[in-house]
Every structure is written in structure tokens, then in C-alpha cells.
Amino acid sequence: MRKKIAAGNWKMNTTFDGGKQLISEIIAGMAANPPEQTSEEMLVVLGTPFITLKKAANLVKNQPQIKIAAQNCYSEEKGAYTGEISVEMIKSTGAEFIIIGHSERREYFNESFEMLAKKVDLTLKYGLTPIFCCGEKLETREAGAHFDLVKRQVEGSLFHLNAEEISKVVIAYEPVWAIGTGVTASPAQAQEMHAFIRKTIADKYGKVLADNITILYGGSVGAKNAEELFSQPDVDGGLVGGASLKAEDFVTIINSFD
Ligand code: 13P
């Protein structure tokens, strides 16, 4: 059975001390309101800024249900790339996940399908889990080209992987028009695209493998809409931006699985 995940993407928010505080509040909130699922069934993943990773990993060391994610990595393994952060460096902090291909990185940092494929490869090489993001802008949806684009994003950065490799990838569908806008995809829209992504994977790798891939929804997920979104059959959890910065809301989201 595929794992459920409630993931937070803090983006460029929280200082070092603020990040420590937020993690402490989330741990306390989960202790006061424990999820029904075991850590085999559901994980909480916190995507913190790089500067917080090591501290965050230490703070959750005794919390088997909580894992730490970086929000990006560089597409080369090591060397003269001033200011960049490698997968090996991220691994050395104790983080276990890396968010790859977020629409903000595609848009503001021109990350191409090929570059994202290299990041996925390195993440898997070092034994970490990629959370691979895909999703269309509003004009693409309005033009009716959203399925085609998402298919190309998934194929272009993941379909060079063999079955064993792709089975380790988590996918996050994040329609750009829903990110930070307060406009959430309807549960039906999310379900439709998630089922499409799963079928795209099934057509290449087979249904058994596709049925085991975790596909998260991201875009204005909050304490009020998480339960309905997560109840869709192909929605296995969320990648949450703004609401993951408020411990109370995020703990409610964590507790929104059936
Ligand atoms: P919001 O939840 O703030 O819309 O952000 C979603 C997102 O981009 C998560 O990666």
C-alpha cells in the first residue's frame, strides 16, 4: 500500500530560531493530537530552509513519523559551484527528502526538464527521496493543455528511470494557479489529474508499480479543505506552503487523513 504524506514546504520563511520554534510546536501539537496512522502508513515531512536542516533532523530524531526535506539541491555532484548545495551535503544533515522542480524554481530559476532529471538522479544515488513537483499555469489549463504539459513534465524528468528507481519517487501535483492564491483545485480537479498521472506511470511501468506511487496535491491546502482533498482516491496527501508555517493548522492537516 502506498504511503500517505503530509509535507510542508516552508519556502524562504523562518529564521534559524523561528524554525526551531515551529518544529517544537509541531512535535507538541502531534503529541497532543496524535495521528491515527502509524509511521508505516503516514509520514510528516518538513521542508525547511537549508540553514535549518541539521537542527531540524536532530529535533525529530526520536519522532519516527517526522522526516526532514530540503527544498532544492544542485544538479551537479560537487565542485566549483559557488553558493550551491549538493545532495551529499543535504544527506549529511540527516534530511531524507528533497523537493525537486517546484514551480517557483522552474519559473524564477529556469530549471529545465533535463536539469531536474539530473537532480532526481543524484537524489536517488545518495539514497534520498525526491518529491518531484509538476503542474500547469492557469493559461495552460484554460487552453486545455494541462494534461499534456503534466505528462511532458513527468516523462521529461522521470521516465529515464528504471522501475526500481521510479518506485522511490514521490510526485506532487501543484497547479501553479492554486499556489499561494487561496484558490484550491477542487477535489474533483485534483483527483482527475492525480488519476491521469498514475495512469501515465502505469502505461510505462505497469499498474502495480503506479498503484504504489505516492502522489501529493499542493496549492492552497489548509486546515479547512485538507480532509476533502485527502479523501480523493488518488490524492495521497499534500505539499503545503503557507499553512505549514502555522503549527496548529499544519497539525490539523496532518490529522486530515481517513
Ligand atoms: P501554498 O500552500 O501556500 O499555496 O503553497 C503550495 C506550495 O507551493 C507547496 O509547495
Tab-separated table of C-alpha atoms and ligand atoms in Angstrom:
chain	number	residue	atom	x	y	z
A	1	MET	CA	0.000	0.000	0.000
A	2	ARG	CA	1.322	3.437	-0.835
A	3	LYS	CA	2.300	5.804	1.947
A	4	LYS	CA	0.334	8.913	2.831
A	5	ILE	CA	2.383	12.062	3.367
A	6	ALA	CA	1.617	15.449	4.885
A	7	ALA	CA	4.514	17.608	3.710
A	8	GLY	CA	5.266	21.211	4.498
A	9	ASN	CA	7.240	23.465	2.183
A	10	TRP	CA	8.351	26.416	4.262
A	11	LYS	CA	9.853	28.160	1.211
A	12	MET	CA	12.020	31.199	2.112
A	13	ASN	CA	10.413	31.675	5.519
A	14	THR	CA	11.595	31.268	9.132
A	15	THR	CA	14.914	32.188	10.676
A	16	PHE	CA	17.041	29.558	12.411
A	17	ASP	CA	15.378	30.231	15.781
A	18	GLY	CA	11.936	30.581	14.223
A	19	GLY	CA	12.364	27.222	12.506
A	20	LYS	CA	13.342	25.508	15.753
A	21	GLN	CA	10.290	27.007	17.415
A	22	LEU	CA	7.945	25.866	14.641
A	23	ILE	CA	9.266	22.297	14.786
A	24	SER	CA	8.856	22.211	18.575
A	25	GLU	CA	5.267	23.395	18.182
A	26	ILE	CA	4.518	20.755	15.539
A	27	ILE	CA	6.003	17.984	17.720
A	28	ALA	CA	3.971	19.212	20.706
A	29	GLY	CA	0.832	19.518	18.570
A	30	MET	CA	1.221	15.953	17.286
A	31	ALA	CA	1.811	14.659	20.824
A	32	ALA	CA	-1.386	16.357	21.986
A	33	ASN	CA	-3.309	15.192	18.941
A	34	PRO	CA	-1.645	12.011	17.648
A	35	PRO	CA	-2.437	10.876	14.105
A	36	GLU	CA	-4.465	7.676	13.749
A	37	GLN	CA	-1.974	6.258	11.254
A	38	THR	CA	1.327	4.580	12.075
A	39	SER	CA	4.607	5.817	10.591
A	40	GLU	CA	4.368	2.895	8.155
A	41	GLU	CA	1.109	4.313	6.846
A	42	MET	CA	1.698	8.062	7.009
A	43	LEU	CA	4.686	10.384	7.241
A	44	VAL	CA	5.018	14.052	8.066
A	45	VAL	CA	7.773	15.759	6.050
A	46	LEU	CA	9.058	19.229	6.896
A	47	GLY	CA	10.714	21.107	4.029
A	48	THR	CA	12.833	23.634	5.852
A	49	PRO	CA	15.406	26.155	4.599
A	50	PHE	CA	18.925	24.725	4.195
A	51	ILE	CA	20.223	26.505	7.293
A	52	THR	CA	17.692	24.665	9.467
A	53	LEU	CA	18.117	21.138	8.099
A	54	LYS	CA	20.616	19.723	10.560
A	55	LYS	CA	18.926	21.173	13.615
A	56	ALA	CA	15.549	20.026	12.319
A	57	ALA	CA	16.821	16.490	11.741
A	58	ASN	CA	18.157	16.421	15.314
A	59	LEU	CA	14.902	17.720	16.755
A	60	VAL	CA	12.877	14.941	15.071
A	61	LYS	CA	15.391	12.139	15.736
A	62	ASN	CA	13.032	10.474	18.199
A	63	GLN	CA	9.914	11.118	16.110
A	64	PRO	CA	9.682	8.201	13.669
A	65	GLN	CA	6.746	9.789	11.858
A	66	ILE	CA	8.505	13.085	11.063
A	67	LYS	CA	11.167	13.438	8.343
A	68	ILE	CA	13.058	16.459	7.052
A	69	ALA	CA	13.271	17.669	3.458
A	70	ALA	CA	15.446	20.165	1.633
A	71	GLN	CA	13.605	22.388	-0.843
A	72	ASN	CA	16.170	22.077	-3.613
A	73	CYS	CA	19.610	20.717	-4.450
A	74	TYR	CA	22.123	21.376	-7.196
A	75	SER	CA	22.250	19.268	-10.333
A	76	GLU	CA	25.977	18.527	-10.110
A	77	GLU	CA	27.591	16.273	-7.543
A	78	LYS	CA	30.377	18.560	-6.247
A	79	GLY	CA	32.912	21.158	-7.320
A	80	ALA	CA	33.244	24.820	-8.227
A	81	TYR	CA	29.610	25.929	-7.996
A	82	THR	CA	29.799	28.799	-5.531
A	83	GLY	CA	26.778	29.029	-3.288
A	84	GLU	CA	25.141	25.782	-4.373
A	85	ILE	CA	24.190	22.867	-2.098
A	86	SER	CA	24.805	19.265	-3.154
A	87	VAL	CA	22.752	16.184	-2.395
A	88	GLU	CA	25.650	14.757	-0.394
A	89	MET	CA	25.667	17.889	1.797
A	90	ILE	CA	21.924	17.593	2.348
A	91	LYS	CA	22.271	13.923	3.249
A	92	SER	CA	24.976	14.808	5.791
A	93	THR	CA	22.432	16.919	7.720
A	94	GLY	CA	20.114	13.965	8.265
A	95	ALA	CA	17.441	15.185	5.828
A	96	GLU	CA	15.858	12.304	3.912
A	97	PHE	CA	13.752	14.027	1.236
A	98	ILE	CA	14.439	16.703	-1.400
A	99	ILE	CA	11.720	18.748	-3.107
A	100	ILE	CA	12.655	18.931	-6.792
A	101	GLY	CA	11.192	21.023	-9.595
A	102	HIS	CA	8.887	23.251	-7.598
A	103	SER	CA	7.122	25.649	-9.969
A	104	GLU	CA	8.888	28.573	-8.297
A	105	ARG	CA	12.237	27.028	-9.250
A	106	ARG	CA	11.066	26.276	-12.772
A	107	GLU	CA	9.769	29.829	-13.155
A	108	TYR	CA	12.365	32.008	-11.359
A	109	PHE	CA	15.466	29.876	-11.812
A	110	ASN	CA	14.735	28.460	-15.271
A	111	GLU	CA	15.071	24.848	-14.211
A	112	SER	CA	14.682	22.640	-17.261
A	113	PHE	CA	13.358	19.087	-17.555
A	114	GLU	CA	16.960	17.892	-18.104
A	115	MET	CA	18.306	19.713	-15.056
A	116	LEU	CA	15.511	18.266	-12.904
A	117	ALA	CA	16.258	14.776	-14.230
A	118	LYS	CA	19.859	15.196	-13.021
A	119	LYS	CA	18.674	16.344	-9.595
A	120	VAL	CA	16.365	13.325	-9.339
A	121	ASP	CA	19.228	11.010	-10.322
A	122	LEU	CA	21.579	12.449	-7.699
A	123	THR	CA	18.901	12.343	-5.008
A	124	LEU	CA	18.305	8.654	-5.696
A	125	LYS	CA	22.040	7.950	-5.969
A	126	TYR	CA	22.518	9.159	-2.392
A	127	GLY	CA	19.511	7.206	-1.135
A	128	LEU	CA	17.243	10.183	-0.505
A	129	THR	CA	13.642	10.511	-1.668
A	130	PRO	CA	12.777	13.076	-4.357
A	131	ILE	CA	9.447	14.870	-4.061
A	132	PHE	CA	9.072	15.727	-7.735
A	133	CYS	CA	6.723	18.638	-8.462
A	134	CYS	CA	4.688	19.152	-11.601
A	135	GLY	CA	1.721	21.326	-12.517
A	136	GLU	CA	0.374	23.804	-15.025
A	137	LYS	CA	-0.175	27.541	-15.106
A	138	LEU	CA	-3.665	28.971	-15.467
A	139	GLU	CA	-3.275	29.809	-19.152
A	140	THR	CA	-2.246	26.240	-19.899
A	141	ARG	CA	-5.352	24.907	-18.170
A	142	GLU	CA	-7.550	27.437	-19.928
A	143	ALA	CA	-6.087	26.321	-23.235
A	144	GLY	CA	-6.942	22.721	-22.330
A	145	ALA	CA	-3.273	21.713	-22.468
A	146	HIS	CA	-2.784	20.836	-18.776
A	147	PHE	CA	-2.793	17.054	-19.138
A	148	ASP	CA	-0.333	17.233	-21.990
A	149	LEU	CA	2.023	19.533	-20.058
A	150	VAL	CA	1.971	17.480	-16.847
A	151	LYS	CA	2.611	14.340	-18.898
A	152	ARG	CA	5.619	16.012	-20.526
A	153	GLN	CA	6.935	17.187	-17.154
A	154	VAL	CA	6.699	13.679	-15.697
A	155	GLU	CA	8.103	11.968	-18.799
A	156	GLY	CA	10.814	14.573	-19.314
A	157	SER	CA	12.373	14.290	-15.859
A	158	LEU	CA	11.387	10.822	-14.598
A	159	PHE	CA	10.874	8.382	-17.459
A	160	HIS	CA	14.584	7.691	-17.931
A	161	LEU	CA	14.446	5.927	-14.539
A	162	ASN	CA	14.110	2.178	-14.278
A	163	ALA	CA	11.199	0.656	-12.364
A	164	GLU	CA	13.121	0.269	-9.116
A	165	GLU	CA	14.228	3.897	-9.230
A	166	ILE	CA	10.884	5.494	-10.080
A	167	SER	CA	9.162	3.432	-7.396
A	168	LYS	CA	11.123	5.503	-4.844
A	169	VAL	CA	9.898	8.871	-6.174
A	170	VAL	CA	7.074	10.867	-4.578
A	171	ILE	CA	5.174	13.092	-7.020
A	172	ALA	CA	3.497	16.374	-6.055
A	173	TYR	CA	0.908	17.838	-8.410
A	174	GLU	CA	0.811	21.575	-7.786
A	175	PRO	CA	-1.253	23.635	-10.214
A	176	VAL	CA	0.534	26.988	-10.332
A	177	TRP	CA	-2.770	28.904	-10.269
A	178	ALA	CA	-3.542	27.375	-6.860
A	179	ILE	CA	-0.200	28.136	-5.171
A	180	GLY	CA	-0.392	30.911	-2.608
A	181	THR	CA	-3.588	32.233	-4.175
A	182	GLY	CA	-6.197	30.832	-1.808
A	183	VAL	CA	-7.795	29.204	-4.871
A	184	THR	CA	-7.595	25.449	-4.349
A	185	ALA	CA	-8.146	22.937	-7.114
A	186	SER	CA	-11.488	21.327	-6.435
A	187	PRO	CA	-11.246	17.794	-5.056
A	188	ALA	CA	-12.561	16.601	-8.428
A	189	GLN	CA	-9.910	18.554	-10.363
A	190	ALA	CA	-7.170	17.189	-8.107
A	191	GLN	CA	-8.465	13.635	-8.377
A	192	GLU	CA	-8.740	13.890	-12.173
A	193	MET	CA	-5.102	14.964	-12.576
A	194	HIS	CA	-3.779	12.520	-9.969
A	195	ALA	CA	-5.553	9.629	-11.717
A	196	PHE	CA	-4.083	10.858	-15.014
A	197	ILE	CA	-0.552	10.963	-13.564
A	198	ARG	CA	-0.990	7.469	-12.123
A	199	LYS	CA	-2.226	6.176	-15.482
A	200	THR	CA	0.706	7.829	-17.272
A	201	ILE	CA	3.052	5.926	-14.957
A	202	ALA	CA	1.033	2.704	-15.277
A	203	ASP	CA	1.227	2.853	-19.076
A	204	LYS	CA	5.033	2.767	-18.905
A	205	TYR	CA	5.807	0.863	-15.703
A	206	GLY	CA	2.669	-1.180	-15.068
A	207	LYS	CA	-0.322	-0.770	-12.781
A	208	VAL	CA	1.181	-2.448	-9.720
A	209	LEU	CA	4.077	-0.011	-9.620
A	210	ALA	CA	1.844	3.002	-10.353
A	211	ASP	CA	-0.556	1.997	-7.581
A	212	ASN	CA	2.318	2.191	-5.110
A	213	ILE	CA	3.468	5.715	-6.010
A	214	THR	CA	2.538	8.448	-3.542
A	215	ILE	CA	1.022	11.460	-5.341
A	216	LEU	CA	0.554	14.620	-3.260
A	217	TYR	CA	-1.582	17.636	-4.049
A	218	GLY	CA	-0.245	21.157	-3.442
A	219	GLY	CA	-1.849	24.561	-3.814
A	220	SER	CA	-3.682	26.397	-1.031
A	221	VAL	CA	-4.145	23.285	1.104
A	222	GLY	CA	-5.334	24.400	4.530
A	223	ALA	CA	-6.919	23.181	7.733
A	224	LYS	CA	-10.391	23.575	6.239
A	225	ASN	CA	-10.008	21.798	2.889
A	226	ALA	CA	-7.393	19.099	3.571
A	227	GLU	CA	-9.846	16.409	4.632
A	228	GLU	CA	-11.909	16.615	1.452
A	229	LEU	CA	-8.836	16.735	-0.792
A	230	PHE	CA	-7.149	13.823	1.010
A	231	SER	CA	-10.312	11.717	0.762
A	232	GLN	CA	-9.949	11.512	-3.022
A	233	PRO	CA	-8.791	8.024	-4.019
A	234	ASP	CA	-5.652	9.125	-5.878
A	235	VAL	CA	-4.698	12.004	-3.554
A	236	ASP	CA	-2.217	10.576	-1.049
A	237	GLY	CA	-1.618	13.739	0.939
A	238	GLY	CA	-0.431	17.270	0.442
A	239	LEU	CA	2.533	19.549	-0.108
A	240	VAL	CA	1.563	22.558	1.942
A	241	GLY	CA	3.051	26.045	1.756
A	242	GLY	CA	1.526	28.848	3.823
A	243	ALA	CA	-0.487	26.652	6.187
A	244	SER	CA	2.608	24.614	7.092
A	245	LEU	CA	4.029	27.694	8.827
A	246	LYS	CA	1.246	27.648	11.430
A	247	ALA	CA	1.690	24.648	13.713
A	248	GLU	CA	-1.973	24.465	14.667
A	249	ASP	CA	-3.153	24.443	11.040
A	250	PHE	CA	-0.457	22.007	9.966
A	251	VAL	CA	-1.304	19.567	12.772
A	252	THR	CA	-4.948	19.752	11.672
A	253	ILE	CA	-3.799	18.936	8.129
A	254	ILE	CA	-1.728	16.001	9.469
A	255	ASN	CA	-4.901	14.732	11.130
A	256	SER	CA	-6.992	15.051	7.960
A	257	PHE	CA	-6.402	11.526	6.621
A	258	ASP	CA	-9.226	8.947	6.814
B	1	13P	P1	0.511	27.227	-0.680
B	1	13P	O1	0.041	26.083	0.192
B	1	13P	O2	0.964	28.412	0.102
B	1	13P	O3	-0.477	27.539	-1.755
B	1	13P	O4	1.832	26.693	-1.432
B	1	13P	C1	1.795	25.463	-2.058
B	1	13P	C2	3.159	25.088	-2.456
B	1	13P	O5	3.765	25.701	-3.329
B	1	13P	C3	3.804	23.972	-1.743
B	1	13P	O6	4.968	23.564	-2.369
